[in-house]
Amino acid sequence: MSDDAAPTSRTPRAEVRERLLTAGGEVFAEQGVHEARLDDVAARAGFSKGAVYSNFTSKEDLVAQVMQRATNVVLGSLQELVHADIASVHLGDVVRQAFGRHDQSTQFALLSEFRGYVIRHPELLPEFVRQRQVLQDGVQELVDLWFGAHPEVDPGLPLDVFATALIAANVGLVFDAQALPGVDPGDVIAALVEAVVRPR
């Protein structure tokens, strides 16, 4: 890569970082985290390898940042769209809308890669666990928010179990996507939500 591809004052640092994170996600999903080279990430983003080291301390740092971004993409949409005042008859549609914003196949490819990478690099396990806990906590907060505002709805199970089941169902559905042609994880998760939030 030529020096012309290096970030300059014309490219804001935030844009450089965003392009590197996007490229990292693509390269890690395609090649696997272990096989991916930082040169490939930099080239995909349109920069020199120096740009990677100007924004991330190491490959592991880039991996952690890409993982953070990928883990919370659907959660971010749910946090934008799910509010306490949504009627139970509309909650499933809101969940479908949040899931519909994102293709989870790449996200899951990354999650699988990260999980495998962490097995080979146990020093990264605490960060992996922290990020998965952020997801769990975020879903739990949304479940608590909505059910707290709707005492007329009895979920029929503890709210922490419901939050965990939603995440586990989504991960399982995306994992088995090739064996479940035509099954949309967002539709299944929304159907689970609709089954639980029906007023008794």
XYZ file of N, CA and C in Angstrom:
600
model
N 0.857 -1.178 0.000
C 0.000 0.000 0.000
C 0.894 1.230 0.000
N 0.606 2.172 -0.820
C 1.449 3.364 -0.923
C 1.185 4.315 0.217
N 2.119 5.230 0.388
C 1.930 6.237 1.431
C 0.713 7.102 1.152
N 0.301 7.168 -0.122
C -0.878 7.966 -0.447
C -2.127 7.446 0.244
N -2.108 6.154 0.593
C -3.278 5.568 1.236
C -3.276 5.772 2.741
N -2.209 6.342 3.270
C -2.148 6.592 4.708
C -3.113 7.701 5.064
N -3.675 7.676 6.286
C -4.586 8.734 6.682
C -3.872 10.078 6.699
N -4.533 11.086 6.283
C -3.982 12.431 6.275
C -4.902 13.334 7.059
N -4.526 14.609 7.123
C -5.372 15.567 7.824
C -6.721 15.702 7.141
N -6.831 15.222 5.875
C -8.109 15.296 5.167
C -9.082 14.222 5.645
N -8.568 13.186 6.279
C -9.418 12.107 6.767
C -9.513 12.218 8.286
N -10.668 12.608 8.797
C -10.805 12.726 10.255
C -10.503 11.400 10.954
N -9.883 11.490 12.104
C -9.485 10.290 12.854
C -10.672 9.373 13.114
N -11.825 9.939 13.442
C -13.007 9.106 13.710
C -13.405 8.309 12.474
N -13.268 8.907 11.296
C -13.592 8.201 10.054
C -12.587 7.089 9.781
N -11.313 7.366 10.030
C -10.283 6.341 9.846
C -10.599 5.144 10.729
N -10.882 5.423 11.989
C -11.174 4.346 12.944
C -12.416 3.564 12.519
N -13.447 4.265 12.095
C -14.684 3.607 11.662
C -14.433 2.709 10.450
N -13.668 3.194 9.498
C -13.353 2.398 8.310
C -12.522 1.168 8.670
N -11.606 1.321 9.616
C -10.799 0.185 10.050
C -11.651 -0.856 10.791
N -12.595 -0.401 11.611
C -13.481 -1.331 12.316
C -14.367 -2.089 11.331
N -14.891 -1.372 10.344
C -15.717 -2.019 9.323
C -14.901 -3.043 8.546
N -13.716 -2.630 8.116
C -12.841 -3.536 7.367
C -12.431 -4.726 8.224
N -12.124 -4.478 9.494
C -11.761 -5.566 10.390
C -12.873 -6.591 10.508
N -14.106 -6.108 10.657
C -15.245 -7.020 10.741
C -15.373 -7.868 9.489
N -15.217 -7.238 8.325
C -15.339 -7.965 7.057
C -14.221 -9.001 6.901
N -12.995 -8.583 7.161
C -11.850 -9.480 6.978
C -11.886 -10.622 7.993
N -12.208 -10.320 9.249
C -12.276 -11.373 10.259
C -13.370 -12.386 9.926
N -14.521 -11.899 9.430
C -15.615 -12.804 9.084
C -15.247 -13.682 7.889
N -14.524 -13.123 6.926
C -14.160 -13.864 5.714
C -12.996 -14.823 5.936
N -11.952 -14.363 6.612
C -10.714 -15.135 6.708
C -10.539 -15.848 8.043
N -11.322 -15.442 9.023
C -11.102 -15.940 10.379
C -10.128 -15.025 11.094
N -10.320 -14.860 12.370
C -9.490 -13.937 13.139
C -8.037 -14.399 13.144
N -7.829 -15.684 13.302
C -6.464 -16.209 13.404
C -5.678 -15.980 12.111
N -6.325 -16.204 10.977
C -5.645 -16.101 9.682
C -5.547 -14.662 9.174
N -6.432 -13.803 9.604
C -6.472 -12.431 9.084
C -5.194 -11.674 9.420
N -4.733 -10.894 8.464
C -3.533 -10.077 8.679
C -3.940 -8.610 8.746
N -3.240 -7.858 9.557
C -3.543 -6.433 9.686
C -3.318 -5.706 8.361
N -2.388 -6.197 7.540
C -2.203 -5.617 6.209
C -3.497 -5.704 5.403
N -4.201 -6.843 5.528
C -5.451 -7.028 4.789
C -6.535 -6.082 5.290
N -6.586 -5.905 6.605
C -7.563 -4.986 7.186
C -7.288 -3.568 6.705
N -6.037 -3.154 6.768
C -5.668 -1.804 6.337
C -5.989 -1.601 4.863
N -5.639 -2.578 4.027
C -5.901 -2.457 2.592
C -7.395 -2.362 2.320
N -8.186 -3.163 3.014
C -9.647 -3.128 2.820
C -10.210 -1.763 3.189
N -9.632 -1.135 4.207
C -10.092 0.187 4.637
C -9.548 1.307 3.759
N -8.514 0.988 2.948
C -7.924 2.001 2.077
C -6.793 2.775 2.720
N -6.150 2.171 3.726
C -5.061 2.828 4.429
C -3.835 1.923 4.475
N -2.745 2.476 4.993
C -1.553 1.679 5.238
C -1.696 0.977 6.583
N -0.828 -0.003 6.811
C -0.850 -0.730 8.080
C -0.608 0.207 9.256
N 0.138 1.290 9.013
C 0.392 2.251 10.082
C -0.877 2.838 10.660
N -1.907 2.956 9.832
C -3.179 3.500 10.323
C -3.782 2.595 11.387
N -3.590 1.280 11.220
C -4.111 0.337 12.212
C -3.435 0.591 13.551
N -2.098 0.708 13.530
C -1.365 0.897 14.785
C -1.519 2.300 15.355
N -1.981 3.234 14.539
C -2.268 4.574 15.055
C -3.587 4.609 15.813
N -4.428 3.602 15.587
C -5.754 3.593 16.192
C -5.988 2.447 17.172
N -5.174 1.391 17.068
C -5.336 0.220 17.929
C -3.954 -0.225 18.396
N -3.861 -0.663 19.619
C -2.555 -1.003 20.182
C -2.006 -2.324 19.652
N -2.892 -3.197 19.146
C -2.472 -4.517 18.691
C -3.607 -5.147 17.905
N -3.323 -6.297 17.329
C -4.387 -7.047 16.651
C -5.471 -7.428 17.653
N -5.062 -7.794 18.857
C -6.030 -8.185 19.887
C -6.941 -7.011 20.252
N -6.388 -5.802 20.284
C -7.191 -4.611 20.561
C -8.213 -4.402 19.447
N -7.777 -4.536 18.200
C -8.709 -4.406 17.072
C -9.784 -5.480 17.144
N -9.391 -6.710 17.436
C -10.353 -7.804 17.570
C -11.394 -7.460 18.630
N -10.944 -6.985 19.787
C -11.866 -6.652 20.880
C -12.834 -5.547 20.480
N -12.335 -4.533 19.765
C -13.190 -3.418 19.359
C -14.198 -3.845 18.290
N -13.756 -4.676 17.349
C -14.680 -5.195 16.335
C -15.730 -6.076 16.998
N -15.307 -6.888 17.948
C -16.224 -7.763 18.667
C -17.270 -6.946 19.421
N -16.829 -5.883 20.075
C -17.758 -5.023 20.807
C -18.818 -4.471 19.867
N -18.368 -4.005 18.727
C -19.265 -3.407 17.742
C -20.250 -4.434 17.209
N -19.781 -5.635 16.927
C -20.638 -6.671 16.357
C -21.621 -7.228 17.379
N -21.195 -7.358 18.610
C -22.030 -7.967 19.641
C -23.275 -7.145 19.922
N -23.147 -5.840 19.843
C -24.231 -4.990 20.328
C -25.055 -4.322 19.231
N -24.929 -4.784 17.979
C -25.621 -4.105 16.893
C -27.141 -4.242 17.006
N -27.661 -5.445 17.263
C -29.107 -5.608 17.409
C -29.577 -4.995 18.720
N -28.781 -5.138 19.783
C -29.145 -4.518 21.054
C -29.326 -3.023 20.889
N -28.444 -2.370 20.144
C -28.574 -0.932 19.928
C -29.898 -0.573 19.273
N -30.322 -1.357 18.290
C -31.604 -1.106 17.642
C -32.763 -1.333 18.605
N -32.666 -2.388 19.406
C -33.723 -2.638 20.399
C -33.806 -1.490 21.405
N -32.646 -0.979 21.838
C -32.653 0.124 22.790
C -33.264 1.383 22.192
N -33.106 1.580 20.896
C -33.718 2.733 20.232
C -35.227 2.587 20.120
N -35.702 1.368 19.913
C -37.104 1.166 19.529
C -38.027 0.696 20.646
N -37.488 -0.015 21.635
C -38.341 -0.549 22.702
C -38.485 0.487 23.808
N -39.733 0.863 24.076
C -40.040 1.839 25.129
C -41.141 1.285 26.015
N -41.208 1.789 27.221
C -42.174 1.293 28.201
C -43.616 1.479 27.742
N -43.873 2.503 26.932
C -45.254 2.795 26.557
C -45.755 2.034 25.327
N -44.962 1.112 24.795
C -45.420 0.311 23.656
C -46.461 -0.686 24.149
N -47.606 -0.723 23.479
C -48.667 -1.658 23.843
C -48.223 -3.085 23.527
N -48.730 -4.024 24.308
C -48.328 -5.413 24.120
C -48.636 -5.908 22.709
N -49.698 -5.422 22.091
C -50.049 -5.884 20.740
C -49.052 -5.401 19.690
N -48.235 -4.418 20.018
C -47.269 -3.882 19.060
C -45.826 -4.300 19.357
N -45.580 -4.905 20.505
C -44.203 -5.187 20.911
C -43.493 -6.147 19.944
N -44.188 -7.173 19.479
C -43.589 -8.103 18.531
C -43.152 -7.414 17.251
N -43.986 -6.489 16.758
C -43.632 -5.757 15.529
C -42.398 -4.885 15.746
N -42.267 -4.318 16.934
C -41.103 -3.496 17.249
C -39.844 -4.368 17.264
N -39.954 -5.558 17.838
C -38.818 -6.484 17.863
C -38.435 -6.882 16.439
N -39.429 -7.187 15.596
C -39.147 -7.526 14.194
C -38.427 -6.372 13.489
N -38.871 -5.165 13.759
C -38.255 -3.992 13.131
C -36.789 -3.868 13.556
N -36.504 -4.071 14.838
C -35.122 -3.964 15.331
C -34.234 -5.015 14.681
N -34.716 -6.243 14.612
C -33.925 -7.311 13.999
C -33.799 -7.106 12.494
N -34.814 -6.536 11.884
C -34.810 -6.340 10.444
C -33.786 -5.335 9.954
N -33.240 -4.545 10.850
C -32.234 -3.557 10.467
C -30.874 -4.174 10.171
N -30.659 -5.426 10.569
C -29.320 -6.006 10.507
C -29.338 -7.421 9.949
N -28.357 -7.722 9.121
C -28.128 -9.088 8.668
C -27.238 -9.741 9.722
N -27.786 -10.688 10.442
C -27.031 -11.296 11.539
C -26.034 -12.356 11.089
N -26.038 -12.711 9.815
C -25.121 -13.767 9.378
C -23.668 -13.351 9.565
N -23.326 -12.116 9.177
C -21.961 -11.638 9.379
C -21.661 -11.470 10.859
N -22.642 -10.947 11.588
C -22.465 -10.769 13.026
C -22.178 -12.107 13.695
N -22.910 -13.148 13.284
C -22.689 -14.438 13.915
C -21.371 -15.059 13.475
N -20.987 -14.846 12.215
C -19.684 -15.338 11.768
C -18.583 -14.738 12.627
N -18.721 -13.451 12.919
C -17.741 -12.792 13.781
C -17.775 -13.363 15.198
N -18.964 -13.535 15.739
C -19.081 -14.070 17.093
C -18.441 -15.453 17.182
N -18.683 -16.274 16.177
C -18.088 -17.613 16.159
C -16.565 -17.528 16.084
N -16.077 -16.632 15.228
C -14.636 -16.447 15.096
C -14.023 -15.959 16.409
N -14.686 -15.001 17.034
C -14.170 -14.443 18.281
C -14.144 -15.507 19.372
N -15.207 -16.305 19.419
C -15.260 -17.344 20.449
C -14.114 -18.336 20.253
N -13.881 -18.738 18.997
C -12.774 -19.643 18.714
C -11.430 -19.005 19.013
N -11.290 -17.725 18.687
C -10.037 -17.007 18.935
C -9.757 -16.926 20.436
N -10.811 -16.694 21.205
C -10.656 -16.591 22.656
C -10.243 -17.943 23.257
N -10.722 -19.031 22.681
C -10.316 -20.346 23.169
C -8.810 -20.528 22.995
N -8.280 -20.020 21.871
C -6.845 -20.135 21.611
C -6.038 -19.051 22.319
N -6.712 -17.973 22.739
C -6.051 -16.858 23.431
C -6.823 -16.552 24.718
N -6.680 -17.409 25.738
C -7.494 -17.269 26.946
C -7.319 -15.937 27.667
N -6.249 -15.226 27.375
C -6.080 -13.913 28.005
C -7.175 -12.933 27.568
N -7.839 -13.238 26.454
C -8.926 -12.382 25.970
C -10.292 -12.796 26.513
N -10.348 -13.913 27.238
C -11.635 -14.395 27.751
C -12.344 -13.375 28.631
N -11.646 -12.682 29.546
C -12.371 -11.697 30.360
C -13.065 -10.610 29.520
N -12.419 -10.174 28.444
C -13.048 -9.166 27.589
C -14.243 -9.749 26.844
N -14.119 -10.971 26.360
C -15.232 -11.635 25.693
C -16.416 -11.764 26.642
N -16.144 -12.231 27.861
C -17.202 -12.398 28.859
C -17.819 -11.042 29.204
N -16.983 -10.013 29.357
C -17.502 -8.679 29.678
C -18.461 -8.203 28.599
N -18.083 -8.393 27.342
C -18.926 -7.920 26.260
C -20.226 -8.708 26.153
N -20.164 -10.012 26.378
C -21.396 -10.801 26.367
C -22.286 -10.418 27.549
N -21.669 -10.047 28.674
C -22.452 -9.612 29.827
C -23.134 -8.278 29.552
N -22.471 -7.399 28.808
C -23.094 -6.136 28.401
C -24.357 -6.421 27.602
N -24.282 -7.389 26.694
C -25.462 -7.766 25.914
C -26.554 -8.307 26.826
N -26.177 -9.224 27.714
C -27.152 -9.803 28.643
C -27.798 -8.713 29.500
N -26.979 -7.823 30.032
C -27.501 -6.746 30.876
C -28.419 -5.814 30.085
N -28.052 -5.523 28.834
C -28.869 -4.643 28.007
C -30.228 -5.234 27.712
N -30.263 -6.522 27.379
C -31.545 -7.186 27.129
C -32.357 -7.243 28.423
N -31.683 -7.534 29.534
C -32.378 -7.587 30.826
C -33.007 -6.238 31.170
N -32.290 -5.161 30.916
C -32.834 -3.828 31.200
C -34.084 -3.552 30.375
N -34.074 -3.953 29.113
C -35.250 -3.747 28.265
C -36.430 -4.583 28.745
N -36.161 -5.839 29.106
C -37.226 -6.708 29.620
C -37.801 -6.117 30.906
N -36.922 -5.697 31.819
C -37.385 -5.108 33.080
C -38.166 -3.817 32.837
N -37.689 -3.000 31.910
C -38.356 -1.740 31.598
C -39.782 -1.981 31.123
N -39.928 -2.857 30.156
C -41.248 -3.055 29.572
C -42.193 -3.745 30.547
N -41.763 -4.830 31.163
C -42.648 -5.538 32.093
C -42.939 -4.707 33.336
N -41.984 -3.874 33.759
C -42.227 -2.992 34.895
C -43.336 -1.994 34.629
N -43.492 -1.600 33.370
C -44.538 -0.647 32.988
C -45.858 -1.342 32.643
N -45.860 -2.673 32.625
C -47.060 -3.425 32.229
C -47.360 -4.538 33.239
N -47.791 -4.143 34.443
C -48.077 -5.163 35.464
C -49.253 -6.066 35.094
N -50.013 -5.674 34.095
C -51.144 -6.510 33.670
C -50.688 -7.757 32.902
N -49.414 -7.795 32.533
C -48.882 -8.931 31.775
C -48.059 -9.812 32.703
N -48.449 -11.084 32.774
C -47.710 -12.065 33.568
C -46.878 -12.910 32.612
N -45.551 -12.775 32.638
C -44.730 -13.510 31.670
C -44.711 -15.017 31.891
N -45.085 -15.465 33.070
C -45.117 -16.899 33.326
C -43.771 -17.513 33.647
N -42.724 -16.682 33.709
C -41.398 -17.153 34.097
C -40.610 -15.953 34.610
N -39.553 -16.191 35.391
C -38.764 -15.063 35.893
C -38.195 -14.246 34.728
N -38.143 -12.932 34.910
C -37.700 -12.052 33.833
C -36.245 -12.302 33.431
N -35.391 -12.682 34.389
C -34.006 -12.958 34.005
C -33.907 -14.217 33.145
N -34.768 -15.184 33.397
C -34.800 -16.392 32.574
C -35.305 -16.051 31.177
N -36.303 -15.192 31.094
C -36.839 -14.774 29.798
C -35.768 -14.060 28.979
N -35.029 -13.127 29.601
C -33.974 -12.401 28.895
C -32.900 -13.356 28.391
N -32.495 -14.291 29.237
C -31.479 -15.267 28.838
C -31.994 -16.150 27.709
N -33.250 -16.562 27.781
C -33.833 -17.415 26.744
C -33.892 -16.695 25.393
N -34.180 -15.396 25.407
C -34.221 -14.637 24.153
C -32.853 -14.617 23.474
N -31.809 -14.364 24.265
C -30.455 -14.330 23.708
C -30.051 -15.718 23.222
N -30.303 -16.726 24.035
C -29.921 -18.090 23.661
C -30.670 -18.552 22.410
N -31.942 -18.228 22.314
C -32.716 -18.612 21.134
C -32.163 -17.933 19.891
N -31.839 -16.659 19.997
C -31.314 -15.941 18.848
C -29.973 -16.525 18.393
N -29.066 -16.754 19.328
C -27.765 -17.324 18.974
C -27.945 -18.696 18.337
N -28.799 -19.522 18.910
C -29.034 -20.856 18.363
C -29.635 -20.815 16.968
N -30.578 -19.922 16.741
C -31.211 -19.814 15.425
C -30.228 -19.361 14.357
N -29.389 -18.387 14.711
C -28.424 -17.904 13.732
C -27.372 -18.975 13.467
N -26.972 -19.687 14.509
C -25.991 -20.767 14.359
C -26.511 -21.841 13.405
N -27.787 -22.172 13.524
C -28.381 -23.233 12.719
C -29.049 -22.716 11.447
N -28.751 -21.490 11.049
C -29.444 -20.870 9.922
C -29.403 -21.723 8.660
N -28.273 -22.341 8.373
C -28.175 -23.142 7.149
C -29.057 -24.382 7.201
N -29.339 -24.867 8.384
C -30.215 -26.029 8.536
C -31.677 -25.620 8.652
N -31.928 -24.325 8.713
C -33.291 -23.798 8.857
C -33.594 -22.806 7.749
N -33.579 -23.244 6.496
C -33.794 -22.303 5.398
C -35.155 -21.618 5.510
N -35.128 -20.321 5.300
C -36.365 -19.552 5.345
C -36.794 -19.118 6.731
N -36.093 -19.556 7.760
C -36.441 -19.158 9.132
C -35.716 -17.864 9.460
N -36.469 -16.852 9.842
C -35.909 -15.552 10.206
C -35.808 -15.475 11.726
N -34.590 -15.374 12.272
C -34.462 -15.311 13.735
C -35.285 -14.192 14.357
N -35.347 -13.043 13.684
C -36.140 -11.934 14.221
C -37.606 -12.284 14.359
N -38.147 -13.025 13.385
C -39.551 -13.442 13.455
C -39.774 -14.415 14.608
N -38.826 -15.322 14.806
C -38.978 -16.298 15.885
C -38.882 -15.607 17.245
N -37.921 -14.712 17.409
C -37.784 -13.997 18.681
C -39.026 -13.148 18.943
N -39.531 -12.487 17.894
C -40.750 -11.688 18.048
C -41.925 -12.577 18.446
N -42.023 -13.772 17.857
C -43.108 -14.690 18.205
C -43.004 -15.129 19.660
N -41.776 -15.356 20.140
C -41.600 -15.697 21.556
C -42.055 -14.549 22.450
N -41.681 -13.327 22.066
C -42.091 -12.160 22.833
C -43.612 -12.063 22.842
N -44.230 -12.221 21.685
C -45.698 -12.128 21.598
C -46.376 -13.193 22.437
N -45.813 -14.389 22.490
C -46.418 -15.458 23.294
C -46.366 -15.132 24.778
N -45.302 -14.445 25.191
C -45.126 -14.157 26.618
C -45.866 -12.894 27.047
N -46.008 -11.913 26.169
C -46.581 -10.636 26.602
C -48.094 -10.545 26.429
N -48.739 -11.601 26.043
C -50.197 -11.546 25.944
C -50.805 -11.346 27.330
N -51.654 -10.346 27.472
C -52.298 -10.153 28.780
C -53.089 -11.414 29.170
N -52.951 -11.796 30.443
C -53.644 -13.008 30.920
C -55.067 -12.679 31.291
